[in-house]
């Protein structure tokens, strides 16, 4: 499960869309809120324990996702995922504005080789029956 709140690199696409002033269209449901899912190691382990599993453990995995800016943008630009659906619901001018913000914000993660190093984190849980 993705960590909430997401690290800055993992949140880059959402930050760019928000900076462009793009709001979620009414026809798309909101993404799950922090209060709906246990996005922390202790909360996820408690969830498994409450389901009757034993020795529930959860660890946070962290890594740098390395990718090109065009490659990273291409997913949502082509309608992939929640942000992709948000972008596709907008006109070309608004999508271009979101891309402009993405280009500006992504400079923070730019490496000498031209790739982005985007900090990511996820929760990995294990338990016994």
GROMACS .gro file of C-alpha atoms in nm:
model
  129
    1UNK     CA    1   0.000   0.000   0.000
    2UNK     CA    2   0.131   0.348  -0.077
    3UNK     CA    3   0.238   0.558   0.219
    4UNK     CA    4   0.025   0.862   0.303
    5UNK     CA    5   0.125   1.134   0.279
    6UNK     CA    6   0.334   1.044  -0.022
    7UNK     CA    7   0.699   1.150  -0.045
    8UNK     CA    8   0.759   1.456  -0.263
    9UNK     CA    9   0.871   1.261  -0.569
   10UNK     CA   10   0.580   1.023  -0.552
   11UNK     CA   11   0.344   1.320  -0.521
   12UNK     CA   12   0.503   1.513  -0.810
   13UNK     CA   13   0.227   1.449  -1.064
   14UNK     CA   14  -0.047   1.543  -0.819
   15UNK     CA   15   0.141   1.857  -0.714
   16UNK     CA   16   0.170   1.965  -1.079
   17UNK     CA   17  -0.200   1.908  -1.146
   18UNK     CA   18  -0.294   2.098  -0.829
   19UNK     CA   19  -0.055   2.385  -0.912
   20UNK     CA   20  -0.232   2.422  -1.246
   21UNK     CA   21  -0.560   2.464  -1.056
   22UNK     CA   22  -0.710   2.144  -1.194
   23UNK     CA   23  -0.982   2.013  -0.965
   24UNK     CA   24  -1.133   1.665  -0.961
   25UNK     CA   25  -1.432   1.653  -1.196
   26UNK     CA   26  -1.763   1.565  -1.033
   27UNK     CA   27  -1.795   1.235  -1.225
   28UNK     CA   28  -1.478   1.093  -1.063
   29UNK     CA   29  -1.498   0.969  -0.704
   30UNK     CA   30  -1.241   1.114  -0.465
   31UNK     CA   31  -0.935   0.902  -0.396
   32UNK     CA   32  -0.942   0.719  -0.060
   33UNK     CA   33  -0.877   0.954   0.228
   34UNK     CA   34  -0.623   0.904   0.502
   35UNK     CA   35  -0.904   0.830   0.747
   36UNK     CA   36  -1.046   0.551   0.526
   37UNK     CA   37  -0.733   0.336   0.500
   38UNK     CA   38  -0.450   0.272   0.747
   39UNK     CA   39  -0.165   0.429   0.548
   40UNK     CA   40   0.084   0.384   0.834
   41UNK     CA   41   0.269   0.069   0.941
   42UNK     CA   42   0.091   0.045   1.277
   43UNK     CA   43  -0.252   0.097   1.118
   44UNK     CA   44  -0.202  -0.167   0.851
   45UNK     CA   45  -0.068  -0.421   1.102
   46UNK     CA   46  -0.370  -0.352   1.328
   47UNK     CA   47  -0.601  -0.409   1.034
   48UNK     CA   48  -0.456  -0.756   0.974
   49UNK     CA   49  -0.462  -0.841   1.344
   50UNK     CA   50  -0.828  -0.738   1.364
   51UNK     CA   51  -0.897  -0.975   1.072
   52UNK     CA   52  -0.766  -1.265   1.284
   53UNK     CA   53  -0.412  -1.288   1.149
   54UNK     CA   54  -0.117  -1.335   1.384
   55UNK     CA   55   0.228  -1.182   1.401
   56UNK     CA   56   0.132  -0.897   1.172
   57UNK     CA   57   0.432  -0.690   1.076
   58UNK     CA   58   0.462  -0.396   0.846
   59UNK     CA   59   0.767  -0.221   0.715
   60UNK     CA   60   0.810   0.092   0.509
   61UNK     CA   61   1.003   0.043   0.188
   62UNK     CA   62   1.173   0.351   0.046
   63UNK     CA   63   1.347   0.392  -0.289
   64UNK     CA   64   1.437   0.640  -0.560
   65UNK     CA   65   1.233   0.575  -0.873
   66UNK     CA   66   1.453   0.678  -1.166
   67UNK     CA   67   1.277   0.777  -1.486
   68UNK     CA   68   1.274   1.038  -1.759
   69UNK     CA   69   1.040   1.334  -1.721
   70UNK     CA   70   0.859   1.259  -2.049
   71UNK     CA   71   0.818   0.896  -1.951
   72UNK     CA   72   0.677   0.985  -1.607
   73UNK     CA   73   0.437   1.239  -1.754
   74UNK     CA   74   0.321   1.003  -2.032
   75UNK     CA   75   0.106   0.789  -1.801
   76UNK     CA   76  -0.135   1.055  -1.683
   77UNK     CA   77  -0.110   1.240  -2.017
   78UNK     CA   78  -0.258   0.926  -2.174
   79UNK     CA   79  -0.531   0.880  -1.915
   80UNK     CA   80  -0.360   0.628  -1.686
   81UNK     CA   81  -0.478   0.632  -1.324
   82UNK     CA   82  -0.682   0.881  -1.131
   83UNK     CA   83  -0.472   1.182  -1.237
   84UNK     CA   84  -0.487   1.069  -1.597
   85UNK     CA   85  -0.865   1.072  -1.585
   86UNK     CA   86  -0.858   1.416  -1.422
   87UNK     CA   87  -0.631   1.550  -1.697
   88UNK     CA   88  -0.833   1.394  -1.980
   89UNK     CA   89  -1.144   1.566  -1.845
   90UNK     CA   90  -0.981   1.904  -1.914
   91UNK     CA   91  -0.907   2.098  -2.232
   92UNK     CA   92  -0.568   2.102  -2.404
   93UNK     CA   93  -0.474   2.444  -2.261
   94UNK     CA   94  -0.529   2.322  -1.904
   95UNK     CA   95  -0.334   2.002  -1.969
   96UNK     CA   96  -0.048   2.209  -2.112
   97UNK     CA   97  -0.050   2.427  -1.799
   98UNK     CA   98  -0.030   2.118  -1.579
   99UNK     CA   99   0.265   1.994  -1.787
  100UNK     CA  100   0.437   2.332  -1.747
  101UNK     CA  101   0.404   2.301  -1.368
  102UNK     CA  102   0.527   1.944  -1.386
  103UNK     CA  103   0.837   2.054  -1.578
  104UNK     CA  104   0.909   2.325  -1.321
  105UNK     CA  105   0.849   2.104  -1.016
  106UNK     CA  106   1.042   1.809  -1.158
  107UNK     CA  107   1.367   2.011  -1.170
  108UNK     CA  108   1.397   1.944  -0.797
  109UNK     CA  109   1.456   1.576  -0.878
  110UNK     CA  110   1.674   1.612  -1.189
  111UNK     CA  111   2.003   1.422  -1.185
  112UNK     CA  112   2.318   1.489  -1.384
  113UNK     CA  113   2.230   1.209  -1.627
  114UNK     CA  114   1.902   1.382  -1.716
  115UNK     CA  115   1.679   1.135  -1.530
  116UNK     CA  116   1.455   1.214  -1.236
  117UNK     CA  117   1.520   1.047  -0.898
  118UNK     CA  118   1.176   1.044  -0.737
  119UNK     CA  119   1.155   0.942  -0.369
  120UNK     CA  120   0.885   0.677  -0.325
  121UNK     CA  121   0.757   0.476  -0.027
  122UNK     CA  122   0.519   0.187   0.021
  123UNK     CA  123   0.409  -0.036   0.307
  124UNK     CA  124   0.480  -0.409   0.294
  125UNK     CA  125   0.284  -0.617   0.542
  126UNK     CA  126   0.307  -0.983   0.640
  127UNK     CA  127   0.117  -1.201   0.886
  128UNK     CA  128   0.031  -1.562   0.967
  129UNK     CA  129  -0.302  -1.737   0.964
   0.00000   0.00000   0.00000
